[in-house]
PDB file of C-alpha atoms and ligand atoms in Angstrom:
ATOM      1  CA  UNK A   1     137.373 -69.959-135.584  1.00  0.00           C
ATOM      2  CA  UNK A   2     133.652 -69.097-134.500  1.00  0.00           C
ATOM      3  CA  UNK A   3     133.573 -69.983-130.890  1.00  0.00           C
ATOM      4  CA  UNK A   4     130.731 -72.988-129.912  1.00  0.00           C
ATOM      5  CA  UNK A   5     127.862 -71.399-128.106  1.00  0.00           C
ATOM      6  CA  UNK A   6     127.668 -73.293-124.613  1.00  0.00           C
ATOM      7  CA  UNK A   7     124.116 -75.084-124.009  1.00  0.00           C
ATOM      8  CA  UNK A   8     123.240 -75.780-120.617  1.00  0.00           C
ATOM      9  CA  UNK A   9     120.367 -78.093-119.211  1.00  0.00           C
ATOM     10  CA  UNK A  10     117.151 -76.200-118.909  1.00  0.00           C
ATOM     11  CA  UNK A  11     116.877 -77.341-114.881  1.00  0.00           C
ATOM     12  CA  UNK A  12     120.724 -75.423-114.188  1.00  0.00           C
ATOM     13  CA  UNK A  13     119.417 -72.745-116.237  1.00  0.00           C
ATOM     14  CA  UNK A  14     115.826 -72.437-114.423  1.00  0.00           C
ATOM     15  CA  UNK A  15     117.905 -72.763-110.830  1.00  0.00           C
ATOM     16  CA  UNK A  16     120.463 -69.767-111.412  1.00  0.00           C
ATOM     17  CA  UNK A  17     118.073 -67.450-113.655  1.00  0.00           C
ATOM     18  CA  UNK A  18     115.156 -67.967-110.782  1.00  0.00           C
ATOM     19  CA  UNK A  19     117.086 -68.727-107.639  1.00  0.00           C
ATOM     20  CA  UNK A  20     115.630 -72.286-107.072  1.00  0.00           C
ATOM     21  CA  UNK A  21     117.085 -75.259-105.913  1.00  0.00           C
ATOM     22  CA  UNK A  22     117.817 -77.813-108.603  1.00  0.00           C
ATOM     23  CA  UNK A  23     115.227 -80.391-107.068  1.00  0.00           C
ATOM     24  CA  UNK A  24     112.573 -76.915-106.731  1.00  0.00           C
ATOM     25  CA  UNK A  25     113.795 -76.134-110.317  1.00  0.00           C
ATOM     26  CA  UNK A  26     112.661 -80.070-111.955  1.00  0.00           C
ATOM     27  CA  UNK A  27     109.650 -79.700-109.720  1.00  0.00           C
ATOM     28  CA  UNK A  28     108.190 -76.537-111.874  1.00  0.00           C
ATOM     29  CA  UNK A  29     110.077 -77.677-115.124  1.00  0.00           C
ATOM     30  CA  UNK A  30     107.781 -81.070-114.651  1.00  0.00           C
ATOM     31  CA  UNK A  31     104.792 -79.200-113.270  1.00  0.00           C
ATOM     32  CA  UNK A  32     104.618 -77.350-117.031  1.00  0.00           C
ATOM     33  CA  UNK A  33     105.107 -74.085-115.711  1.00  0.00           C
ATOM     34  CA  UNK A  34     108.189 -73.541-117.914  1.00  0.00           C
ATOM     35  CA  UNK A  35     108.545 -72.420-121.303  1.00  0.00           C
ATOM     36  CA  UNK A  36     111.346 -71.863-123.849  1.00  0.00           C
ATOM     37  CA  UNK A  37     110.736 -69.508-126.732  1.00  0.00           C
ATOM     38  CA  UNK A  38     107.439 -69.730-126.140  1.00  0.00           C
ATOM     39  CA  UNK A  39     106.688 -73.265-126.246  1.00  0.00           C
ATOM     40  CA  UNK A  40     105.928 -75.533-122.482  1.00  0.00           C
ATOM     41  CA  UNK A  41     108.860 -77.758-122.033  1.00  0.00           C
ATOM     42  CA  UNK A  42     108.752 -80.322-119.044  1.00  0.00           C
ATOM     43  CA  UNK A  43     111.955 -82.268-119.710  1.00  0.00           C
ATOM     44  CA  UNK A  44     114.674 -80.764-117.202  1.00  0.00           C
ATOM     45  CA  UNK A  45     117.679 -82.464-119.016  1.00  0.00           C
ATOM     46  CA  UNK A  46     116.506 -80.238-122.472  1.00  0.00           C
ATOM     47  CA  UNK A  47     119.587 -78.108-123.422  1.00  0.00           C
ATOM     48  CA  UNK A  48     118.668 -74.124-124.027  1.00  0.00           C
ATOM     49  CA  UNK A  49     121.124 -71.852-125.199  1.00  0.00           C
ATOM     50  CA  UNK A  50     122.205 -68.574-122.406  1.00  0.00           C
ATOM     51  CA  UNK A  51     120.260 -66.405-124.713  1.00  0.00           C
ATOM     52  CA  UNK A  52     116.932 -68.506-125.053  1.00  0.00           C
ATOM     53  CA  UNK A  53     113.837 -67.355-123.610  1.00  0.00           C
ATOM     54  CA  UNK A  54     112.831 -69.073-121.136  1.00  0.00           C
ATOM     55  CA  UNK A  55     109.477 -68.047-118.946  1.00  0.00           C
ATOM     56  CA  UNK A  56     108.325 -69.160-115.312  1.00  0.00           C
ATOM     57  CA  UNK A  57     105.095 -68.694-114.898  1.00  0.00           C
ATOM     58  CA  UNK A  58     104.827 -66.313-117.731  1.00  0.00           C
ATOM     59  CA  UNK A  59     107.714 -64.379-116.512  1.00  0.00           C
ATOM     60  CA  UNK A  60     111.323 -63.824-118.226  1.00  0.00           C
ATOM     61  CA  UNK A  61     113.839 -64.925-116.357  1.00  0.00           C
ATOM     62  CA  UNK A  62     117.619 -63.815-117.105  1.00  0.00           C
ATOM     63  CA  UNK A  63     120.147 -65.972-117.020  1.00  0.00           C
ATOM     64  CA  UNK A  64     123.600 -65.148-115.724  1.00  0.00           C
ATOM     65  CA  UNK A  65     126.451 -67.758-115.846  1.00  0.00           C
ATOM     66  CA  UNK A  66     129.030 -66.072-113.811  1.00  0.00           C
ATOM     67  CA  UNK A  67     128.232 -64.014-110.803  1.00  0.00           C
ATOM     68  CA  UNK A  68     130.564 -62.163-108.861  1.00  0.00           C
ATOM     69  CA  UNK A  69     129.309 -60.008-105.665  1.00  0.00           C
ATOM     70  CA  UNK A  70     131.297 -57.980-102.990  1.00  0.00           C
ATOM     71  CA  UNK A  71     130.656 -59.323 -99.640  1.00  0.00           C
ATOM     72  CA  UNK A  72     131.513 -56.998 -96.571  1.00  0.00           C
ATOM     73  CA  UNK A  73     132.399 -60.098 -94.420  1.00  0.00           C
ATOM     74  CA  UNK A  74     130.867 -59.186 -90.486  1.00  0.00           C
ATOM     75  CA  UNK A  75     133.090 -60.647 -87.635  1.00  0.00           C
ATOM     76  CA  UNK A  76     131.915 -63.979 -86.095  1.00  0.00           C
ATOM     77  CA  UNK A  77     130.915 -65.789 -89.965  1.00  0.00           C
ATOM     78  CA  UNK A  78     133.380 -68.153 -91.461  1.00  0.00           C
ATOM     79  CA  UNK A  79     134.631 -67.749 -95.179  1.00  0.00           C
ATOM     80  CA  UNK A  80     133.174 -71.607 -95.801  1.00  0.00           C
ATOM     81  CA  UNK A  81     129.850 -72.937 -97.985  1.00  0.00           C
ATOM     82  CA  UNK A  82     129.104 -75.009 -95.237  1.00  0.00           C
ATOM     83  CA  UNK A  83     130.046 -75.428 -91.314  1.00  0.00           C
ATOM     84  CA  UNK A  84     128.645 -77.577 -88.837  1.00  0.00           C
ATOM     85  CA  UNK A  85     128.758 -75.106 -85.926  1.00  0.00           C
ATOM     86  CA  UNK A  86     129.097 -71.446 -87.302  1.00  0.00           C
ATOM     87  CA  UNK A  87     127.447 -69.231 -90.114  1.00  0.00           C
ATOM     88  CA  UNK A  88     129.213 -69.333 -93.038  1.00  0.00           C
ATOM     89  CA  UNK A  89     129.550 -66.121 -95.689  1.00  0.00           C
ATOM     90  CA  UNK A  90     127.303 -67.784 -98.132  1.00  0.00           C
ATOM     91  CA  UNK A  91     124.132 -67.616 -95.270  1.00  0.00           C
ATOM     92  CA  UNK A  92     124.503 -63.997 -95.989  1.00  0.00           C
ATOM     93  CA  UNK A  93     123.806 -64.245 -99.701  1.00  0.00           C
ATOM     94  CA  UNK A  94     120.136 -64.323-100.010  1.00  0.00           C
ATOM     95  CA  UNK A  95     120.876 -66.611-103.231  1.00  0.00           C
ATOM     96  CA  UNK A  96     120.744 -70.228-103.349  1.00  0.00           C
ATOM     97  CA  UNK A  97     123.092 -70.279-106.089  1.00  0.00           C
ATOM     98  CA  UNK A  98     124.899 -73.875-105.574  1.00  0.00           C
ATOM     99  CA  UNK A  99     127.845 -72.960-107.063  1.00  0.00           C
ATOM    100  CA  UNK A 100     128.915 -69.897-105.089  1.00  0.00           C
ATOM    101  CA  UNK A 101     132.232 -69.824-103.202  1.00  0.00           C
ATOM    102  CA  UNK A 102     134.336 -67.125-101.258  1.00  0.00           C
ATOM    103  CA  UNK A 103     137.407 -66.316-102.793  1.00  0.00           C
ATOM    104  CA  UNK A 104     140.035 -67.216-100.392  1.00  0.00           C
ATOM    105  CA  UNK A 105     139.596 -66.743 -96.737  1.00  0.00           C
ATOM    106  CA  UNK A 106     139.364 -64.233 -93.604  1.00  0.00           C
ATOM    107  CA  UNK A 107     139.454 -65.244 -90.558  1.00  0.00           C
ATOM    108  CA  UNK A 108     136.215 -65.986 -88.330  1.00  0.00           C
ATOM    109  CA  UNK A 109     137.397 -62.537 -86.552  1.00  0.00           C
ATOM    110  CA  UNK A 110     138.334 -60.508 -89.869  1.00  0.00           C
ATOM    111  CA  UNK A 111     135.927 -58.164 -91.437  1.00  0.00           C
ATOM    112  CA  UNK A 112     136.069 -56.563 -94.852  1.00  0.00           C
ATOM    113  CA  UNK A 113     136.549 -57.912 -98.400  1.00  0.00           C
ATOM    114  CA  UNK A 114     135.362 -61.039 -99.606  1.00  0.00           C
ATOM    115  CA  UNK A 115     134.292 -61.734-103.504  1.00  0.00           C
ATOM    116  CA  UNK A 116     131.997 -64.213-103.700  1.00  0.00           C
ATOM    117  CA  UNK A 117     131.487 -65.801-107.359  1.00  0.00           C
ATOM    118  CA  UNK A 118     130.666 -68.989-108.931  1.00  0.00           C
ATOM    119  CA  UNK A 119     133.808 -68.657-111.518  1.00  0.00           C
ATOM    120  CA  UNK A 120     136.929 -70.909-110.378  1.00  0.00           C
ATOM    121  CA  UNK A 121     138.901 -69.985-113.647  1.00  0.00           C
ATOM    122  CA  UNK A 122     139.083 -66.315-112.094  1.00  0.00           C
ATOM    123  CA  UNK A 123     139.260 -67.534-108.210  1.00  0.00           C
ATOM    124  CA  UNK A 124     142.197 -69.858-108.700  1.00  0.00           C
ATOM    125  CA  UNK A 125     143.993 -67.236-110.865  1.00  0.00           C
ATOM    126  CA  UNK A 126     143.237 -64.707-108.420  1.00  0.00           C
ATOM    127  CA  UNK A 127     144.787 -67.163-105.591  1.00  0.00           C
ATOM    128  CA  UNK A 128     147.949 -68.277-107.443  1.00  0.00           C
ATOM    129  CA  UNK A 129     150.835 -66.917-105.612  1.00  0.00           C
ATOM    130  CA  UNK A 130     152.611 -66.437-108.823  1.00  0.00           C
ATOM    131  CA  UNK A 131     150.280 -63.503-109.996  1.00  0.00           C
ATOM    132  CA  UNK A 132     150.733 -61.749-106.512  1.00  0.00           C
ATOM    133  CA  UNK A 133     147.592 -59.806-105.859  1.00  0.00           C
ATOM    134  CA  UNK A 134     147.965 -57.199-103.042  1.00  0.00           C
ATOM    135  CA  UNK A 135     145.577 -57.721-100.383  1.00  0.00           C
ATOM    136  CA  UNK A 136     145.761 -54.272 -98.500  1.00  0.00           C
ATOM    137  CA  UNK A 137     144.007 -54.700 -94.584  1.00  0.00           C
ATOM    138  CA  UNK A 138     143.505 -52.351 -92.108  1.00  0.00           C
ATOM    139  CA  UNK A 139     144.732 -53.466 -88.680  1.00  0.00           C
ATOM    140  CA  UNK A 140     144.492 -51.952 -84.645  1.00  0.00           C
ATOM    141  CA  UNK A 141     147.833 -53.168 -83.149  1.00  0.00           C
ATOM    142  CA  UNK A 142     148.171 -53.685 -79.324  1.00  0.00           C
ATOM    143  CA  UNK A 143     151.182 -51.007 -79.685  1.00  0.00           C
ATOM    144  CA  UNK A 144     153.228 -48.618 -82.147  1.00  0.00           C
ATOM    145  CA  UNK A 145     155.433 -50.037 -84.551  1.00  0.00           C
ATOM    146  CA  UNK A 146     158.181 -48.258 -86.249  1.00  0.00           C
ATOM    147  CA  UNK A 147     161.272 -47.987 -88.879  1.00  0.00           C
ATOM    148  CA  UNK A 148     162.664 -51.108 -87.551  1.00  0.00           C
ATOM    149  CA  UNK A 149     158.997 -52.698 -88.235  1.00  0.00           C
ATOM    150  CA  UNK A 150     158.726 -51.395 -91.002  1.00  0.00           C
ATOM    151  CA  UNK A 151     161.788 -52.601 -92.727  1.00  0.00           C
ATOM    152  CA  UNK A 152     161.449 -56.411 -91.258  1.00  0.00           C
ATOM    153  CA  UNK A 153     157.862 -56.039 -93.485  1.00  0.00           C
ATOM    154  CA  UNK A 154     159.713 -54.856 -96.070  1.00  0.00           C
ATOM    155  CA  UNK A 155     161.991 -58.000 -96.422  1.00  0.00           C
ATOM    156  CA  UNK A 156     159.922 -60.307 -95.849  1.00  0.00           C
ATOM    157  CA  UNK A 157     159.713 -62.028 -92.450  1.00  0.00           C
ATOM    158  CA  UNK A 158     160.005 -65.845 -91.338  1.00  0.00           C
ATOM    159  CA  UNK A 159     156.786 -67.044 -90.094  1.00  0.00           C
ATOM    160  CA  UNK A 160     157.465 -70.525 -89.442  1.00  0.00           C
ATOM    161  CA  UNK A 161     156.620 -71.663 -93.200  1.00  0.00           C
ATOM    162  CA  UNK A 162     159.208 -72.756 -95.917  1.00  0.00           C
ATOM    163  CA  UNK A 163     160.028 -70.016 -97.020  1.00  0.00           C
ATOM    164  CA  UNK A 164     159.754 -66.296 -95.827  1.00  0.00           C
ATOM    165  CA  UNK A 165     156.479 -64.381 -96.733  1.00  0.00           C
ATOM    166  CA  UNK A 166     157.147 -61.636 -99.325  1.00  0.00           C
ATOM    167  CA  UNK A 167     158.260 -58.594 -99.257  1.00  0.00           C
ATOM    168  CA  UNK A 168     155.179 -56.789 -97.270  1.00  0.00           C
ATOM    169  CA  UNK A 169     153.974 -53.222 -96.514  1.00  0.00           C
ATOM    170  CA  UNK A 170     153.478 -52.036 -93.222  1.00  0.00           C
ATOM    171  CA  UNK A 171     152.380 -48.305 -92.914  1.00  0.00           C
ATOM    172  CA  UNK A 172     151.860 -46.385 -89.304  1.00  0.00           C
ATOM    173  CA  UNK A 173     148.717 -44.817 -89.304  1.00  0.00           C
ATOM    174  CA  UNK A 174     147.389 -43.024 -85.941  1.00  0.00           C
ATOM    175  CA  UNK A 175     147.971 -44.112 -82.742  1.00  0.00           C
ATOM    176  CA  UNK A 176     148.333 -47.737 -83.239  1.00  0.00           C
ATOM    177  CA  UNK A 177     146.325 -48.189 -86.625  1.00  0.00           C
ATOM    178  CA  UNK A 178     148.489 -49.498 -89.355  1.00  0.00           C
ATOM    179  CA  UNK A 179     147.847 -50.386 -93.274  1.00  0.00           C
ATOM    180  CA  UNK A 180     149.846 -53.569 -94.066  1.00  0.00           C
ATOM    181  CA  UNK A 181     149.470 -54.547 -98.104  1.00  0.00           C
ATOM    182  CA  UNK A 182     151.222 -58.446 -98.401  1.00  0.00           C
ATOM    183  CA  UNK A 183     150.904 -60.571-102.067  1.00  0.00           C
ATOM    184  CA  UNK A 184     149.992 -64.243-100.357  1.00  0.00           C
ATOM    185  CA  UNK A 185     147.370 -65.276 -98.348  1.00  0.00           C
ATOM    186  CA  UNK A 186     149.045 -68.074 -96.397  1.00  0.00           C
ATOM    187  CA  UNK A 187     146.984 -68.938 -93.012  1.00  0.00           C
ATOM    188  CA  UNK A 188     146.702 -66.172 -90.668  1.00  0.00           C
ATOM    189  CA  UNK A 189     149.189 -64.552 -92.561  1.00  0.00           C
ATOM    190  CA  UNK A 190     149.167 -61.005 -90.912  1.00  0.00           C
ATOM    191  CA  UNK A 191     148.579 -61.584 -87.327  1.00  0.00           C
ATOM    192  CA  UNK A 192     151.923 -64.030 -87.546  1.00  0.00           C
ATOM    193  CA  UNK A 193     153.578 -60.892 -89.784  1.00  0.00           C
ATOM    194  CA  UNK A 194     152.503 -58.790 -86.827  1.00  0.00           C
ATOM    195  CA  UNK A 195     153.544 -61.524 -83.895  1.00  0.00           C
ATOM    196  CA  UNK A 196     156.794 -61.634 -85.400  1.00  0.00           C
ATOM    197  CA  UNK A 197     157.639 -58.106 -84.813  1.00  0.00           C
ATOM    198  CA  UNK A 198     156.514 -58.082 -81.608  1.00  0.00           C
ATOM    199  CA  UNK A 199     152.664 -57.132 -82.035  1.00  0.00           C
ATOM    200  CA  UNK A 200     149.239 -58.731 -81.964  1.00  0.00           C
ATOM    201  CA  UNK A 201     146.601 -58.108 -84.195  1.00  0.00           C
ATOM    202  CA  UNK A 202     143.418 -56.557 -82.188  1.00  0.00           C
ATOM    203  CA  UNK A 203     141.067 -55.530 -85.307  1.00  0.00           C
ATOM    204  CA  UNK A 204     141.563 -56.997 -88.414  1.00  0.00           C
ATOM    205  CA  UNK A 205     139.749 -55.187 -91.702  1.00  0.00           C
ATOM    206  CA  UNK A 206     140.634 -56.371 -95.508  1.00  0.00           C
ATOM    207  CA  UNK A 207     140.274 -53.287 -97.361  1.00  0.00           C
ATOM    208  CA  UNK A 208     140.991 -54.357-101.149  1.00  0.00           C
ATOM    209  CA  UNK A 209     142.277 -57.205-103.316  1.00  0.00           C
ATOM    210  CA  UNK A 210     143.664 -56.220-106.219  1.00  0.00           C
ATOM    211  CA  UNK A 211     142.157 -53.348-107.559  1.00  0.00           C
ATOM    212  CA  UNK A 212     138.823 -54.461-105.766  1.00  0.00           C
ATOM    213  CA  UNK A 213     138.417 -52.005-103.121  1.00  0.00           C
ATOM    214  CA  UNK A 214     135.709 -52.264-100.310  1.00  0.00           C
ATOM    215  CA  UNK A 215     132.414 -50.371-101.078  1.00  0.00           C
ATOM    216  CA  UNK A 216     132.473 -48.663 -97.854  1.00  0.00           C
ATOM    217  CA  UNK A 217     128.530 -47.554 -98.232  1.00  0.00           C
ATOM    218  CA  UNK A 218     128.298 -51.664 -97.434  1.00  0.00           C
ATOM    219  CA  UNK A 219     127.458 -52.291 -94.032  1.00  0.00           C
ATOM    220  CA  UNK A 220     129.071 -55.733 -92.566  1.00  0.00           C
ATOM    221  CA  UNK A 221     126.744 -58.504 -94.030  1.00  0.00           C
ATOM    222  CA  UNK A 222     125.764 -56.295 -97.045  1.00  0.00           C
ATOM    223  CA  UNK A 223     126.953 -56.867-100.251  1.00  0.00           C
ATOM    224  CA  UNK A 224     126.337 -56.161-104.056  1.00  0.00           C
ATOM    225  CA  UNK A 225     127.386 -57.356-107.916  1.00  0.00           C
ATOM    226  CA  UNK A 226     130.362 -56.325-108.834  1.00  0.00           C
ATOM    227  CA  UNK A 227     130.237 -52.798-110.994  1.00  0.00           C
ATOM    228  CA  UNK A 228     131.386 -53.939-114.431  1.00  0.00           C
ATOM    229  CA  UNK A 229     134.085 -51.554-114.182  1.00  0.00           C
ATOM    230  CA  UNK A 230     135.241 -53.834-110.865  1.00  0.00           C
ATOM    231  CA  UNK A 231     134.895 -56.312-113.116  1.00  0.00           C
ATOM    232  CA  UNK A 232     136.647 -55.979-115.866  1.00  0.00           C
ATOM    233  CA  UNK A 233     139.712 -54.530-113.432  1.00  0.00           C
ATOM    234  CA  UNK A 234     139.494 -57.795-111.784  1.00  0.00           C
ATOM    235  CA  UNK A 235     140.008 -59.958-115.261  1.00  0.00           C
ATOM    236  CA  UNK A 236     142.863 -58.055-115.780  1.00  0.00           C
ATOM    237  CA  UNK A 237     144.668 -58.143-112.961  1.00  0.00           C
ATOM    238  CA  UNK A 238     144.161 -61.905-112.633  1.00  0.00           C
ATOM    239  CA  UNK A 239     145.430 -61.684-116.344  1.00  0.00           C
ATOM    240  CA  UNK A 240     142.682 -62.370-118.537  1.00  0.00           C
ATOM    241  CA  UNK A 241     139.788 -60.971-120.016  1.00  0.00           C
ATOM    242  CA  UNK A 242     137.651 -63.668-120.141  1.00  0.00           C
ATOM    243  CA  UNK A 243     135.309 -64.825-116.965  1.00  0.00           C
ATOM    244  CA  UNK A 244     135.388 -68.494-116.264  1.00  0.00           C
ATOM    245  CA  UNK A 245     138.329 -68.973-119.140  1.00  0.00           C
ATOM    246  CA  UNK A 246     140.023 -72.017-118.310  1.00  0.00           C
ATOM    247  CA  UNK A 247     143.919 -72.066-118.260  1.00  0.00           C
ATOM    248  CA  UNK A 248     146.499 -74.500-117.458  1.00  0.00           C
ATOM    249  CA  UNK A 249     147.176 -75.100-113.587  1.00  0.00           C
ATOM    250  CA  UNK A 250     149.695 -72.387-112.373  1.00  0.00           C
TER     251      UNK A 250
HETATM  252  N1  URA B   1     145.691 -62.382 -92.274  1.00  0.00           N
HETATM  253  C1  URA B   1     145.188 -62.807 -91.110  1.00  0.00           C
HETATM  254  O1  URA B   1     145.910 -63.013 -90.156  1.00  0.00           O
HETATM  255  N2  URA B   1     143.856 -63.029 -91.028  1.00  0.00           N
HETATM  256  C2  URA B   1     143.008 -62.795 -92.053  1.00  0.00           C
HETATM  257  O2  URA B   1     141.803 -62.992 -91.908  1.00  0.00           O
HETATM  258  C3  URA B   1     143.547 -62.363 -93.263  1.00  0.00           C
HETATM  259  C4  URA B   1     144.888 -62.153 -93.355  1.00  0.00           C
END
């Protein structure tokens, strides 16, 4: 069956394709500085398909549904849209896409991955515990950790939750640098890993999720769109190869 092409109100489209707020976005749809295939249109609640062409002030906008950038989180912002007393991720993103969301969370402290996107169908897959995405982090330890380490990652340790985290990966790098790869993303979940063994956390990096891996030419507060390679790795690992395809709740 030929699938329904989606039609979306000319102010939504006018606030993602240009950047505008939704109130900026009525303002120049009523001001007559709009047009769609050519022809002025002032009513904001008109419904234009993705692939219409619609001008701003003579110019051709594209419109993009789904958006999905890597953010190289800096220490001190918190992965929030909105907090009353720090920066958030999405004051980075010079894009005043409403929708926008980080992907899970790092702590105020942790640096490194974050995908930002406006599509929950992939977010919430992505999250599920049941799929079991590797998050891989970098982390500075306040002293060496060994087999027996090592092996208490490896079956999983009790952190004060339910049940015992997952089977985790904890690899010595030098001096007290370690890669530790775990498949949840329950609160704080390495620096209690680490606590448990005896350790603290010093420097916290997420290096990939998935088989999103940190653009490393990205300074902290840069990011970029995803390549559509990344992109189309991503789908699949969350197990579909559709963006923003609904599914049952997992
Ligand atoms: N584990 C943590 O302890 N903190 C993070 O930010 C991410 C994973």
């Amino acid at each position: 069956m030929e699938e329904k092409e989606k039609q979306i109100r000319l102010d939504k489209y006018i606030c993602k394709a240009a950047g505008l707020t939704r109130s900026d976005a009525r303002k120049q749809i009523k001001a007559g500085r709009v047009t769609v295939d050519g022809s002025p249109e002032k009513k904001p609640d008109r419904k234009v398909s993705p692939q219409a062409r619609v001008s701003l002030d003579g110019k051709t906008l594209g419109y993009q549904e789904y958006i999905y950038l890597m953010l190289h989180k800096p220490q001190g912002v918190v992965s929030a849209t909105e907090d009353d007393r720090d920066r958030t991720v999405l004051d980075l993103i010079d894009r005043p896409d409403p929708d926008l969301f980080p992907v899970g969370r790092l702590d105020k402290d942790t640096e490194g991955l974050l995908l930002i996107t406006n599509d929950g169908a992939l977010a919430h897959r992505l999250l599920s515990p049941r799929r079991h995405v590797d998050k891989t982090y970098f982390a500075r330890l306040d002293g060496p950790v060994g087999d027996k380490e090592i092996e208490a990652f490896r079956q999983g340790l009790d952190i004060g939750e339910k049940k015992r985290t997952m089977p985790a990966k904890l690899e010595p790098l030098e001096e007290n640098d370690v890669r530790i790869t775990i498949r949840e993303g329950k609160f704080h979940q390495v620096k209690r890993m680490a606590h448990k063994v005896g350790r603290e956390v010093l420097y916290l990096k997420r290096l990939s999720m998935g088989p999103l891996v940190l653009d490393e030419t990205l300074k902290p507060g840069g990011y970029r769109e995803l390549t559509g390679e990344e992109l189309a790795n991503l789908l699949e690992a969350a197990g579909t190869k559709t963006n923003g395809e609904r599914t049952k709740p997992e």
